[in-house]
Tab-separated table of C-alpha atoms and ligand atoms in Angstrom:
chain	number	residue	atom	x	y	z
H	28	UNK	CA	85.610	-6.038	-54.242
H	29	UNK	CA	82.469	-3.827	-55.310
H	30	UNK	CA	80.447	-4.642	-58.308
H	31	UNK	CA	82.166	-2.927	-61.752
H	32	UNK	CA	81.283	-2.920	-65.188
H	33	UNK	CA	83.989	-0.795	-67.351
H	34	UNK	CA	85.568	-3.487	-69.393
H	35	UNK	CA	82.159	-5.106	-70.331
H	36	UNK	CA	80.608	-1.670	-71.287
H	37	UNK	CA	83.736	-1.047	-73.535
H	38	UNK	CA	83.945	-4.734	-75.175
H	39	UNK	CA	80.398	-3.642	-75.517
H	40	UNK	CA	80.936	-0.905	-77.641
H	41	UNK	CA	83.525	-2.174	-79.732
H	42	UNK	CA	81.141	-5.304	-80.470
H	43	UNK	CA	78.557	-2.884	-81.802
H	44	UNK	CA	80.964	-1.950	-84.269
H	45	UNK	CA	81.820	-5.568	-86.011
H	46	UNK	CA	79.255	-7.308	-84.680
H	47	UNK	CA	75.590	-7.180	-85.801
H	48	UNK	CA	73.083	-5.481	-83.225
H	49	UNK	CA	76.502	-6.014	-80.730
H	50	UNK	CA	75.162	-9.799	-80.308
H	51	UNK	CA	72.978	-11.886	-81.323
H	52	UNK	CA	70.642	-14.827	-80.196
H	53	UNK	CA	70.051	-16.207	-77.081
H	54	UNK	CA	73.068	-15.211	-75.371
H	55	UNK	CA	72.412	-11.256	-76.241
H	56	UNK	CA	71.846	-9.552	-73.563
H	57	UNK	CA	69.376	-6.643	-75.241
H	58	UNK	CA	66.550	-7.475	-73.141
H	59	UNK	CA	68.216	-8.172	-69.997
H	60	UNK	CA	68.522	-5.241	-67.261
H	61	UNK	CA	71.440	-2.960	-68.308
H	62	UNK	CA	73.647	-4.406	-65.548
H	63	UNK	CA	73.605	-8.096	-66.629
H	64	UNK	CA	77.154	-8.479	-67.800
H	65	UNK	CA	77.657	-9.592	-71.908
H	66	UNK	CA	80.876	-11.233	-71.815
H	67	UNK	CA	82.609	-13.412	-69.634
H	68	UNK	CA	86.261	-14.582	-68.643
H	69	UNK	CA	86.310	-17.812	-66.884
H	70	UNK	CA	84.064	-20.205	-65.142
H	71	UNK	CA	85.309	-23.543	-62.243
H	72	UNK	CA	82.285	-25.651	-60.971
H	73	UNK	CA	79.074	-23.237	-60.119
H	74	UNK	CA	81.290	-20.203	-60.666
H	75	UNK	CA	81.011	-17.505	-63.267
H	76	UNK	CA	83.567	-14.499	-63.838
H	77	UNK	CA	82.320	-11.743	-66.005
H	78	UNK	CA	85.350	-9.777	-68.319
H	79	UNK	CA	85.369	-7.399	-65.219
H	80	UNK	CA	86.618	-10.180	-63.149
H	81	UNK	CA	82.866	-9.607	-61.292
H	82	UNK	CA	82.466	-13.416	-59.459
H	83	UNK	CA	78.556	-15.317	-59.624
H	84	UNK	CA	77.181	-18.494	-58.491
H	85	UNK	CA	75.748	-18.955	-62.208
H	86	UNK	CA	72.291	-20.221	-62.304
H	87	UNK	CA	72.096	-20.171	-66.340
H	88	UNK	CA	74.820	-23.022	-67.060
H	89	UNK	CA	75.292	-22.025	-70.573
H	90	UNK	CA	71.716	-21.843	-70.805
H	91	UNK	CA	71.888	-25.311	-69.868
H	92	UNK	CA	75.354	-26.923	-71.752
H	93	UNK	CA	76.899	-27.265	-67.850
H	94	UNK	CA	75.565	-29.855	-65.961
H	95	UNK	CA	78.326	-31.533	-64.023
H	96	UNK	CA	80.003	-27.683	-62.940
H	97	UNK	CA	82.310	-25.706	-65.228
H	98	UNK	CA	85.769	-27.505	-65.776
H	99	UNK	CA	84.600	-30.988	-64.579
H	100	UNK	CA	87.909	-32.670	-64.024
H	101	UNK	CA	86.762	-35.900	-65.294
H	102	UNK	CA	85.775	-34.094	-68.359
H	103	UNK	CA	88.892	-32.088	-68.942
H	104	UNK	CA	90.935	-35.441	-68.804
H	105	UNK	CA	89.343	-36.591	-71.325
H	106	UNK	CA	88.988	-33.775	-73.377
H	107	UNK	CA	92.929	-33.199	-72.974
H	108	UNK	CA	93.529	-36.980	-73.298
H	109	UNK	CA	91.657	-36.943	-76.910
H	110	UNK	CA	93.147	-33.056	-77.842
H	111	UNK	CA	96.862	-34.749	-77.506
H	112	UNK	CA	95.883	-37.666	-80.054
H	113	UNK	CA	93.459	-35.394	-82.488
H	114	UNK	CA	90.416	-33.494	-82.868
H	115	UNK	CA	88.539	-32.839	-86.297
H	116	UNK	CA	89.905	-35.807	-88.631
H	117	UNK	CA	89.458	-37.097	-92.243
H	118	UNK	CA	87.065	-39.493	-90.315
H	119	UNK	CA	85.793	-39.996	-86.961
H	120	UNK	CA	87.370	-41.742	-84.215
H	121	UNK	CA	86.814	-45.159	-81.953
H	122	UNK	CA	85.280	-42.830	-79.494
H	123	UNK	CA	81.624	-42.483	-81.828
H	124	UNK	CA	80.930	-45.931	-81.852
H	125	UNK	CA	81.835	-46.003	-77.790
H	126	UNK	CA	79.458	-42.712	-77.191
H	127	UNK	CA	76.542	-44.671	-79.604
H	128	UNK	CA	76.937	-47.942	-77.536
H	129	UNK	CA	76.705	-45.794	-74.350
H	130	UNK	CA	73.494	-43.943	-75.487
H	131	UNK	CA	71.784	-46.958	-76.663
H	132	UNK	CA	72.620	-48.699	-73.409
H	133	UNK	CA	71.346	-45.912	-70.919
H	134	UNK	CA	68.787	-44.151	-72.806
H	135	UNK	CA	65.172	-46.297	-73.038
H	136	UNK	CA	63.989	-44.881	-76.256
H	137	UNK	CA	67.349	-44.973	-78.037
H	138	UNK	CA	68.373	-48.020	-80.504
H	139	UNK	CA	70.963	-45.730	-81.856
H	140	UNK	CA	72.153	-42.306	-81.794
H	141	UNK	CA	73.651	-40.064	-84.615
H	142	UNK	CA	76.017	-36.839	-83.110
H	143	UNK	CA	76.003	-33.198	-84.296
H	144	UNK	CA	76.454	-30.425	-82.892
H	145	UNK	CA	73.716	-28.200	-81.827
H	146	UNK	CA	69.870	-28.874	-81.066
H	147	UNK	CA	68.978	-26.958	-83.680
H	148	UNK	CA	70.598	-30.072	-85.848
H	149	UNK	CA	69.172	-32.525	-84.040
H	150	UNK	CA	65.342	-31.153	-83.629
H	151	UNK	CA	66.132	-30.453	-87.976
H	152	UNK	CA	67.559	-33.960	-88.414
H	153	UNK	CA	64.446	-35.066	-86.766
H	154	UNK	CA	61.894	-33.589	-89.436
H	155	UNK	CA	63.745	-35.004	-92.247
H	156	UNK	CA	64.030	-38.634	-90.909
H	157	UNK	CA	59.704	-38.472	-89.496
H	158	UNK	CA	58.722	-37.192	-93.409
H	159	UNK	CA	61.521	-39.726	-95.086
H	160	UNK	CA	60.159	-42.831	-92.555
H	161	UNK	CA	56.260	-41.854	-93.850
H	162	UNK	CA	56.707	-39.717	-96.776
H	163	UNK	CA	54.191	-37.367	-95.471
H	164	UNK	CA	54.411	-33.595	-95.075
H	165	UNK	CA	53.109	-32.039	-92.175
H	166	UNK	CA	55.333	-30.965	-88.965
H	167	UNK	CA	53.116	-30.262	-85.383
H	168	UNK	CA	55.068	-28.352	-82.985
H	169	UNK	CA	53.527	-26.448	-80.525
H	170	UNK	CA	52.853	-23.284	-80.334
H	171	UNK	CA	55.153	-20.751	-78.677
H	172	UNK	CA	57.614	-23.729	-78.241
H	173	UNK	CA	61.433	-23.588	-79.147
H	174	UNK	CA	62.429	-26.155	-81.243
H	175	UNK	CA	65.907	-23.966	-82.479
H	176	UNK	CA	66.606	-21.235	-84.927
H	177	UNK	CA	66.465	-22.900	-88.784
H	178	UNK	CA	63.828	-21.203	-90.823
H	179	UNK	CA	60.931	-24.097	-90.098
H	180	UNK	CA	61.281	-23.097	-86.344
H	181	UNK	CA	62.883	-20.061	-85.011
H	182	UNK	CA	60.774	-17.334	-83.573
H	183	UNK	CA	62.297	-14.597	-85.174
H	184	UNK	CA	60.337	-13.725	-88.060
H	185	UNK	CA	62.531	-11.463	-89.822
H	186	UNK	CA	63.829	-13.234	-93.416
H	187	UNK	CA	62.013	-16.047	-92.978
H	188	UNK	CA	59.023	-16.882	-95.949
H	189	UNK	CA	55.528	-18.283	-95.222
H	190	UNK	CA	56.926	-21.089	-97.613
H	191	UNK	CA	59.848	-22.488	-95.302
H	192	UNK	CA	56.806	-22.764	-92.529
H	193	UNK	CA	54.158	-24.352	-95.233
H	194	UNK	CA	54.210	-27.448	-93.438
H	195	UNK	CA	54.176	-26.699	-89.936
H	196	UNK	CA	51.577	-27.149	-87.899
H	197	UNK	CA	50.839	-25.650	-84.597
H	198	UNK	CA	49.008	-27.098	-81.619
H	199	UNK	CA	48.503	-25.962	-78.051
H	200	UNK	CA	51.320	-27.475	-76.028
H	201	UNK	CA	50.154	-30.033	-73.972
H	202	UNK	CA	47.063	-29.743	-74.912
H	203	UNK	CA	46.339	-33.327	-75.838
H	204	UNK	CA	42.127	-32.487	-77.102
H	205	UNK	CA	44.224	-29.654	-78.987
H	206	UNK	CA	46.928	-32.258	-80.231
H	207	UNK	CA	43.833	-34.318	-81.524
H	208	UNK	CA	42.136	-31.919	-83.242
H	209	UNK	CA	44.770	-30.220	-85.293
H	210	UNK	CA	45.655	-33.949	-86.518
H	211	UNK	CA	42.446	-34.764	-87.077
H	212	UNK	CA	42.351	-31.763	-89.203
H	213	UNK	CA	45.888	-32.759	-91.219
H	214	UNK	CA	45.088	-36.628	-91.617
H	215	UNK	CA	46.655	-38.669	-93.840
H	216	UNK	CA	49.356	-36.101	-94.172
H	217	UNK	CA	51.173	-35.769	-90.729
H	218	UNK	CA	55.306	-37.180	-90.539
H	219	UNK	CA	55.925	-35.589	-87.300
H	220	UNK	CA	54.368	-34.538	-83.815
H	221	UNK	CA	57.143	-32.772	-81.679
H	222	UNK	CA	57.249	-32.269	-77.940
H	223	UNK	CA	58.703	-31.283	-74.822
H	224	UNK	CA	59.034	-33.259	-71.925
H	225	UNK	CA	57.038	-30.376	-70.164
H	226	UNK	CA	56.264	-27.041	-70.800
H	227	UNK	CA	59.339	-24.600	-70.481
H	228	UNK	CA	58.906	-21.562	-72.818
H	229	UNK	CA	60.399	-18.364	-71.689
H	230	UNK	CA	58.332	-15.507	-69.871
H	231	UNK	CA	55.607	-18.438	-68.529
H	232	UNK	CA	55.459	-20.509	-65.991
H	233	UNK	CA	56.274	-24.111	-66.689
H	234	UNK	CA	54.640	-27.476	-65.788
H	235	UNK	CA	55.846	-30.969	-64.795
H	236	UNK	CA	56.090	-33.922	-67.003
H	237	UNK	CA	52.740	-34.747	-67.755
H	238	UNK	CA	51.534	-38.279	-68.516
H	239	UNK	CA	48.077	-37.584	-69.886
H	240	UNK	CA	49.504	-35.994	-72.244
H	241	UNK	CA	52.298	-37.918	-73.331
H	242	UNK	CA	50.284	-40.958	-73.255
H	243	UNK	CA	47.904	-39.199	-75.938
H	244	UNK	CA	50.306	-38.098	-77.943
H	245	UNK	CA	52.157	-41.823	-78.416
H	246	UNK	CA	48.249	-43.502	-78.726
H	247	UNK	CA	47.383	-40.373	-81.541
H	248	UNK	CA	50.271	-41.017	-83.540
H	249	UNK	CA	50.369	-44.626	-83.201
H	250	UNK	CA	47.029	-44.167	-84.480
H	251	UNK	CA	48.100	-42.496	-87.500
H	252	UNK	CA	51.665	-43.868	-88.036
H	253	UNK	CA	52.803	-40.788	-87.243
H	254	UNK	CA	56.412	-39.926	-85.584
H	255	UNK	CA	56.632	-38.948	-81.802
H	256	UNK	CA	59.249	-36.900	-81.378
H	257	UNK	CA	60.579	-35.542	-78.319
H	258	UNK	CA	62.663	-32.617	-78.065
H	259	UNK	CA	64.925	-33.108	-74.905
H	260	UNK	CA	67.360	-30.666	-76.017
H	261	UNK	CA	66.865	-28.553	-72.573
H	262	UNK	CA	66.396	-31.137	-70.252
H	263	UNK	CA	67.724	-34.227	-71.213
H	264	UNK	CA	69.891	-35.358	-67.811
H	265	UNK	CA	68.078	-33.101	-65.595
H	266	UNK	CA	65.311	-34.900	-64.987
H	267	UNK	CA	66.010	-38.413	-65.525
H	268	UNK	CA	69.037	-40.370	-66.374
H	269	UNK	CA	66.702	-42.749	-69.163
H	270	UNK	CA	65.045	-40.101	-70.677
H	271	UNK	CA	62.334	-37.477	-69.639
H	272	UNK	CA	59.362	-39.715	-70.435
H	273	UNK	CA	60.629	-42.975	-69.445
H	274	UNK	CA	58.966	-42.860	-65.806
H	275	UNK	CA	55.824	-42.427	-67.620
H	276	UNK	CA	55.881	-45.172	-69.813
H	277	UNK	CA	56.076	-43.156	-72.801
H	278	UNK	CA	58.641	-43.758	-75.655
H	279	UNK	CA	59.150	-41.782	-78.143
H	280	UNK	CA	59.975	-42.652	-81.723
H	281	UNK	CA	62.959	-40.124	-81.978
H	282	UNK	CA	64.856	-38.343	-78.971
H	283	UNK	CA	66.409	-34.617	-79.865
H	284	UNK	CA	69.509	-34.434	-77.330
H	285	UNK	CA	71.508	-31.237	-76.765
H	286	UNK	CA	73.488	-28.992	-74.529
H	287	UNK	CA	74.897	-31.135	-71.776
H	288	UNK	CA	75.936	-34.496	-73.714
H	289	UNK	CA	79.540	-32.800	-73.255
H	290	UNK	CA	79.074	-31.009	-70.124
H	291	UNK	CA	80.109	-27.621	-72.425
H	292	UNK	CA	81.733	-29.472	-75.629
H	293	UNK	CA	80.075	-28.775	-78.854
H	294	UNK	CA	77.884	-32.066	-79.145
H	295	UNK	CA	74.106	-33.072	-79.772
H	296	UNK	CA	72.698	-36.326	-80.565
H	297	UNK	CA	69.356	-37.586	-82.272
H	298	UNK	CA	68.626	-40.838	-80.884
H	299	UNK	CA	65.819	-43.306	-82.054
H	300	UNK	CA	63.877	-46.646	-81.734
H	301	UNK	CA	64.572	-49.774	-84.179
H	302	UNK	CA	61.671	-48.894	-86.644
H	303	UNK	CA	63.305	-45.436	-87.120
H	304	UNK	CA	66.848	-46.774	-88.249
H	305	UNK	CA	65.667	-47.054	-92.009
H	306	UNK	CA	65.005	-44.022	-92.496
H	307	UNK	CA	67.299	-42.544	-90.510
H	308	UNK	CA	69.923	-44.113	-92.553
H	309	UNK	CA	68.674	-42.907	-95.575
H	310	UNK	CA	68.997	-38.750	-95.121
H	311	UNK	CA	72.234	-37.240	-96.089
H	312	UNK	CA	73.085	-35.275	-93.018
H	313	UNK	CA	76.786	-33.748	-91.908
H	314	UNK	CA	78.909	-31.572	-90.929
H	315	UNK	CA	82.290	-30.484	-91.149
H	316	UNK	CA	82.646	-30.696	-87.208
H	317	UNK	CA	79.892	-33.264	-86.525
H	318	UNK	CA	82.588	-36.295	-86.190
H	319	UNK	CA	85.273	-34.216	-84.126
H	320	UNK	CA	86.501	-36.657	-80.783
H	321	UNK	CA	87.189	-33.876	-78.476
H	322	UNK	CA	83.277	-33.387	-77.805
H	323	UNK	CA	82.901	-37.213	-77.907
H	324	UNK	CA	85.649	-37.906	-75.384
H	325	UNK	CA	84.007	-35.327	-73.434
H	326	UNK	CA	80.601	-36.398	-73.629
H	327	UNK	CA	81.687	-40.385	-72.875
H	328	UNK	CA	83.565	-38.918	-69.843
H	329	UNK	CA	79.979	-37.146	-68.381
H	330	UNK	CA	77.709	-39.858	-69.344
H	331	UNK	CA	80.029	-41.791	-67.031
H	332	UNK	CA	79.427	-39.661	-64.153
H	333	UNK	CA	75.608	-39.406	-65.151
H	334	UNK	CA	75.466	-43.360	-65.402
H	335	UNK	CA	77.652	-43.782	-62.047
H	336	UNK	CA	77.095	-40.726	-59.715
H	337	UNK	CA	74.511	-39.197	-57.383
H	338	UNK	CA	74.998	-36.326	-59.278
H	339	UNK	CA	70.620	-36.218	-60.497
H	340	UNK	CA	69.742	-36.800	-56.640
H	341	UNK	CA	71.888	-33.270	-56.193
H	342	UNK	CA	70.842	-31.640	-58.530
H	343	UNK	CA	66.982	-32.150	-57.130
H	344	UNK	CA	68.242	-31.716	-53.610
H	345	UNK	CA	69.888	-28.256	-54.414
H	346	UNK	CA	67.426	-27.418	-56.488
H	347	UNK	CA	64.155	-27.914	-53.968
H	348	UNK	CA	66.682	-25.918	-51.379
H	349	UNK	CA	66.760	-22.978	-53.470
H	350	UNK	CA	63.377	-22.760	-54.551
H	351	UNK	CA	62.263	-23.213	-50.268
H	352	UNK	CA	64.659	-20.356	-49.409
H	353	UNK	CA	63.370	-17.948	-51.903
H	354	UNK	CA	59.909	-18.817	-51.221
H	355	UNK	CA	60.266	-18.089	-47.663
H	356	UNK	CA	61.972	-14.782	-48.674
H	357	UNK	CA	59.416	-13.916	-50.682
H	358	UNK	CA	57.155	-14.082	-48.520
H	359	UNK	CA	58.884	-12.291	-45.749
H	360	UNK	CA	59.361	-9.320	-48.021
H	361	UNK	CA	55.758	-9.635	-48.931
H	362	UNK	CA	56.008	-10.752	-52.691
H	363	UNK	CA	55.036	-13.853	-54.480
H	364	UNK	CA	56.708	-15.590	-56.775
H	365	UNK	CA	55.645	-18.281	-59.378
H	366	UNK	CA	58.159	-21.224	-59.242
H	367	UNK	CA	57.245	-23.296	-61.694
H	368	UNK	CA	58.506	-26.593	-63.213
H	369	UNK	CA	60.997	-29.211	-62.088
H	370	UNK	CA	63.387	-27.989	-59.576
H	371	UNK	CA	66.595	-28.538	-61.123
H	372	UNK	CA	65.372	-26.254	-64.041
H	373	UNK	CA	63.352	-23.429	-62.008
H	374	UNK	CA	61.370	-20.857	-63.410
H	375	UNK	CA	61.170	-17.886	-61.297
H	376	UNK	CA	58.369	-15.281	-62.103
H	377	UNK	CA	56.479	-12.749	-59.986
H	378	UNK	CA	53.222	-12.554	-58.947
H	379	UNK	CA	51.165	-9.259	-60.316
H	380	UNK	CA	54.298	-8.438	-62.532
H	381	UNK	CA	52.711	-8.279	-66.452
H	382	UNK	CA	55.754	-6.025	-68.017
H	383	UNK	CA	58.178	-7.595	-65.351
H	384	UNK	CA	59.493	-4.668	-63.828
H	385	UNK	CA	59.736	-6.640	-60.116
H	386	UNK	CA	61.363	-9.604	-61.814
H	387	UNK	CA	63.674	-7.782	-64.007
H	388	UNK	CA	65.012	-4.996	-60.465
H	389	UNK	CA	65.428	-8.291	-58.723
H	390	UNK	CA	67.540	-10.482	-60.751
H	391	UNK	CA	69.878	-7.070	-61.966
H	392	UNK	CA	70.178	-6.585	-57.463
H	393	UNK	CA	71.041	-10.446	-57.751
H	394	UNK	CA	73.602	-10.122	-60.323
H	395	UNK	CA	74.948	-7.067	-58.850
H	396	UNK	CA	75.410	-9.214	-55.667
H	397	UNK	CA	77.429	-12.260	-57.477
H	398	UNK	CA	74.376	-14.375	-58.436
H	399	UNK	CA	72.902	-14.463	-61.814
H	400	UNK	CA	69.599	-14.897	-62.145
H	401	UNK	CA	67.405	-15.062	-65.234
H	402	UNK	CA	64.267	-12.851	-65.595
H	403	UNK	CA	62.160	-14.526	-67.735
H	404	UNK	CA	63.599	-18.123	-68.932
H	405	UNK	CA	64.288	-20.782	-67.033
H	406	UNK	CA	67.167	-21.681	-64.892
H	407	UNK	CA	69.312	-24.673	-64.601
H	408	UNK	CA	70.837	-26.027	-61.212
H	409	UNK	CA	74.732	-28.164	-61.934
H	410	UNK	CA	75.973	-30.688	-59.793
H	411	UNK	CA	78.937	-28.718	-58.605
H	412	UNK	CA	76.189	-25.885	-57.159
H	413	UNK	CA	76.439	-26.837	-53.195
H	414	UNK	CA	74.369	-26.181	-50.164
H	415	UNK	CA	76.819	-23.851	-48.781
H	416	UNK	CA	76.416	-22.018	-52.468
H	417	UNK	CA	72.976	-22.079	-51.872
H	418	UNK	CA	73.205	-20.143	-48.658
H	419	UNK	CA	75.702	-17.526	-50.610
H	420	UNK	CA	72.970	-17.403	-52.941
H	421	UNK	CA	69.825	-16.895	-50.411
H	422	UNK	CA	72.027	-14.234	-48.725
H	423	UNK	CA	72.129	-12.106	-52.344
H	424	UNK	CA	68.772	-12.408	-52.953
H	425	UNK	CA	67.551	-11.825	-49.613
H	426	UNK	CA	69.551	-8.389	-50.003
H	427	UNK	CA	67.688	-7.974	-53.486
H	428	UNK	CA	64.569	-8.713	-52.105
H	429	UNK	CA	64.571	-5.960	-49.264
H	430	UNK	CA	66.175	-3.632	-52.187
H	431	UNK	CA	63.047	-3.936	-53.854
H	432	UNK	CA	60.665	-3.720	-51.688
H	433	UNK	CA	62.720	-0.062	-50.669
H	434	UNK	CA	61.576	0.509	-54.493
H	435	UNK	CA	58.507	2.784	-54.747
H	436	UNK	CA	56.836	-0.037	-57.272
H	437	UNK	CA	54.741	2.610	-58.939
H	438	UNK	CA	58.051	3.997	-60.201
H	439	UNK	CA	60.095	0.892	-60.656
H	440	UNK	CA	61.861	0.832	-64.659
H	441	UNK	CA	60.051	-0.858	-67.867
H	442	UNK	CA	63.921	-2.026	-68.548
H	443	UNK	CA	62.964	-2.824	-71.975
H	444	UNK	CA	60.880	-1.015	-74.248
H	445	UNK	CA	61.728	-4.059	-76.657
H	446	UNK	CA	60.501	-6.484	-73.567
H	447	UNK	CA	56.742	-5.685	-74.028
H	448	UNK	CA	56.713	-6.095	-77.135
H	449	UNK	CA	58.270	-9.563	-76.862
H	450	UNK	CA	55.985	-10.132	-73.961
H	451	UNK	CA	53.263	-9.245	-76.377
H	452	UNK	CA	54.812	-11.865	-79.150
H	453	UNK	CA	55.232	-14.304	-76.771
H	454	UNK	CA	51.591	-14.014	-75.541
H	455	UNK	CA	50.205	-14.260	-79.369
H	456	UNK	CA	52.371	-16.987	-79.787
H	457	UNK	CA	51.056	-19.033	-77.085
H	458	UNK	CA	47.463	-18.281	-77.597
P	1149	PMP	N1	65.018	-27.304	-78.432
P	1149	PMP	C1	64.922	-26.810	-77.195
P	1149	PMP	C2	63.823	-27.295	-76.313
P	1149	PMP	C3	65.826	-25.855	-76.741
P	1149	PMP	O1	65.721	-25.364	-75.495
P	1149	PMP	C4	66.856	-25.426	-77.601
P	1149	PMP	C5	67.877	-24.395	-77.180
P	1149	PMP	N2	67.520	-23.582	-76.148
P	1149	PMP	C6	66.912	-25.960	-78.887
P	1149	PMP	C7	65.992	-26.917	-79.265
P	1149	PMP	C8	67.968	-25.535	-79.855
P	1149	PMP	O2	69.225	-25.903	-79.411
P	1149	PMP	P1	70.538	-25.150	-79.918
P	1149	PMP	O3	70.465	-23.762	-79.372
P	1149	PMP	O4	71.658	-25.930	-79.368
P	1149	PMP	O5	70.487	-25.178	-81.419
């Protein structure tokens, strides 16, 4: 069946007319090539169907949420096992205190875990709990870095006051001379120094976990009494079933968990160590949907398979298999590509490409040929994503590959007016 688009161009339209800008956030296609589909019908394992019934191998997982493959058996049991007995009650269910014991037990830097629902609640949580445990004010986050869309961190600017960010300080990521400096320069009044596991923001290349730097950052707030906290909300479970910085020795004071706790259910998690529980007990935080079972059931049932399965040594195994094929196809169609970070969360950026007009004709061939790419964030492999897959995959994007390089690349499309200046955002946000 050849590639179509109708039904997503006309839910398209009639979005822009009750829905603001047609869609919003992260999941808004406005700066993606015009073919990337916007909505979506169904999903099984590392398949995607788009509303025009177009078929992927999905390499964005939710941005992330899927991590076991779409409609996990295991998972739906339990979510349908929980569904028949109740959902959202007056209070929560056994299945909390389960899902804390199981968090505690697997996760190195967790003595206990509190559930809500998004990252954004978790990373937020976090700030309150670092500035009630020292009653000091300031919040270092580093620059460029996503930390979720409340006023003290999202990236948009628009409606947000100088005021809500008064506090927030901004370092260069991994940087740890930087990390030193800038709490040098807020001493005595530092809660919180946030982190990610490695560097992932979108349009750059990433790096690896890097222990010089999370060493420094524990030793500097130790220091200080200050609050590590590490925001695994992207990549907790892809790289390590104990927690990101665990094979480096490094534990952070509080843990921001999100996306795949539930393999797709509506669940995040702050976890923390002993010395935390205080304070963490004293903040009044909720949510009308924070204590529903479904999501716990579901996230019990893939911390199960995380705890039990080879599912981590797949996910690296697929993941190293795509990133060989497309190098050598690269390279055989005489482009380079950056592929940065971990495997199972690949970046994928061109060489010589500053307004991404290779990257953004090759992932719109891709999708056009049943695998979705991403331009210009990362990408996240799921344990139901097999070698055969791969090969399907490798086929596509050896197809997109030679479509480019038919391209005359002096005339190739700026997709994105809107992209540049993001690009140009992103770039000042980073410095
Ligand atoms: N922190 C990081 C590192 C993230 O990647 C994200 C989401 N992409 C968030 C926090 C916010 O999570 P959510 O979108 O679930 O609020």
């Amino acid at each position: 069946m050849s590639w179509t688009n109708s039904r997503n161009a006309e839910l398209k339209e009639r979005a822009a007319k009750v829905i603001p800008g047609g869609m919003y956030g992260h999941e808004s296609t406005a700066l993606l090539p015009g073919d990337f589909p916007q909505f979506f019908r169904r999903a099984e394992g590392a398949r995607l169907w788009d509303v025009d019934d177009n078929e992927y191998i999905d390499y964005m997982c939710a941005y992330g949420p899927n991590l076991l493959g779409y409609r996990e058996p295991q998972v739906e049991a339990a979510v349908a096992a929980q569904a028949a007995l109740g959902d959202t009650l007056t209070g929560p269910s056994e299945v909390m205190v389960t899902l804390a014991e199981t968090m505690v037990s697997m996760l190195s830097a967790a003595d206990w875990a509190m559930f809500c629902k998004n990252g954004t609640d978790a990373t937020s949580m976090a700030t309150v709990i670092a500035r009630a445990h020292t009653g000091k004010r300031k919040i270092l986050v580093g620059k460029g870095v996503y930390h979720g869309a409340a006023p003290w961190c999202t990236p948009g600017p628009a409606g947000i006051l100088s005021e809500d960010r008064g506090h927030i300080v901004y370092y260069r990521d991994q940087d740890p001379q930087d990390l030193a400096d800038a709490m040098k320069a807020h001493a005595g009044d530092i809660a919180a120094v946030f982190a990610t596991p490695f560097r992932h923001e979108t349009f750059r290349d990433q790096s690896e976990p890097d222990a010089t730097f999370a060493g420094e950052a524990r030793r500097l707030c130790d220091a200080e009494g200050v609050v590590l906290v590490l925001d695994e909300v992207r990549s907790a479970f892809r790289l390590s079933r104990e927690g990101a910085w665990a094979g480096l020795g490094v534990t952070p004071d509080l843990t921001a968990i999100g996306k795949v706790i539930g393999n797709g259910q509506p669940i995040s998690a702050l976890v923390g160590l002993e010395h935390m529980r205080k304070a963490a007990s004293s903040v009044f935080v909720t949510g009308s949907f924070w204590f529903s079972a479904v999501p716990m059931a579901a996230a019990l049932a893939t911390l199960k398979i995380v705890r039990d399965s080879d599912y981590l040594e797949r996910l690296a195994h697929t993941g190293r298999l795509f990133r060989e094929g497309l190098a050598a196809q690269a390279a055989d169609h005489g482009f380079t590509l950056r592929q940065t970070g971990p495997a199972q969360m690949p970046q994928i950026l061109f060489e010589d490409d500053p307004e991404m007009r290779l990257g953004y004709f090759w992932t719109a061939a891709a999708v056009r040929r049943g695998v979705y790419l991403h331009p210009y964030h990362n990408m996240f492999i799921n344990a139901a994503l097999t070698e055969a897959d791969v090969a399907l995959t490798l086929q596509a994007t050896d197809a997109a590959f030679a479509a480019l390089k038919a391209q005359d690349r002096a005339h190739l499309p700026l997709e994105r007016p809107a992209v540049r200046d993001r690009l140009e955002r992103a770039a000042l946000l980073s410095m």
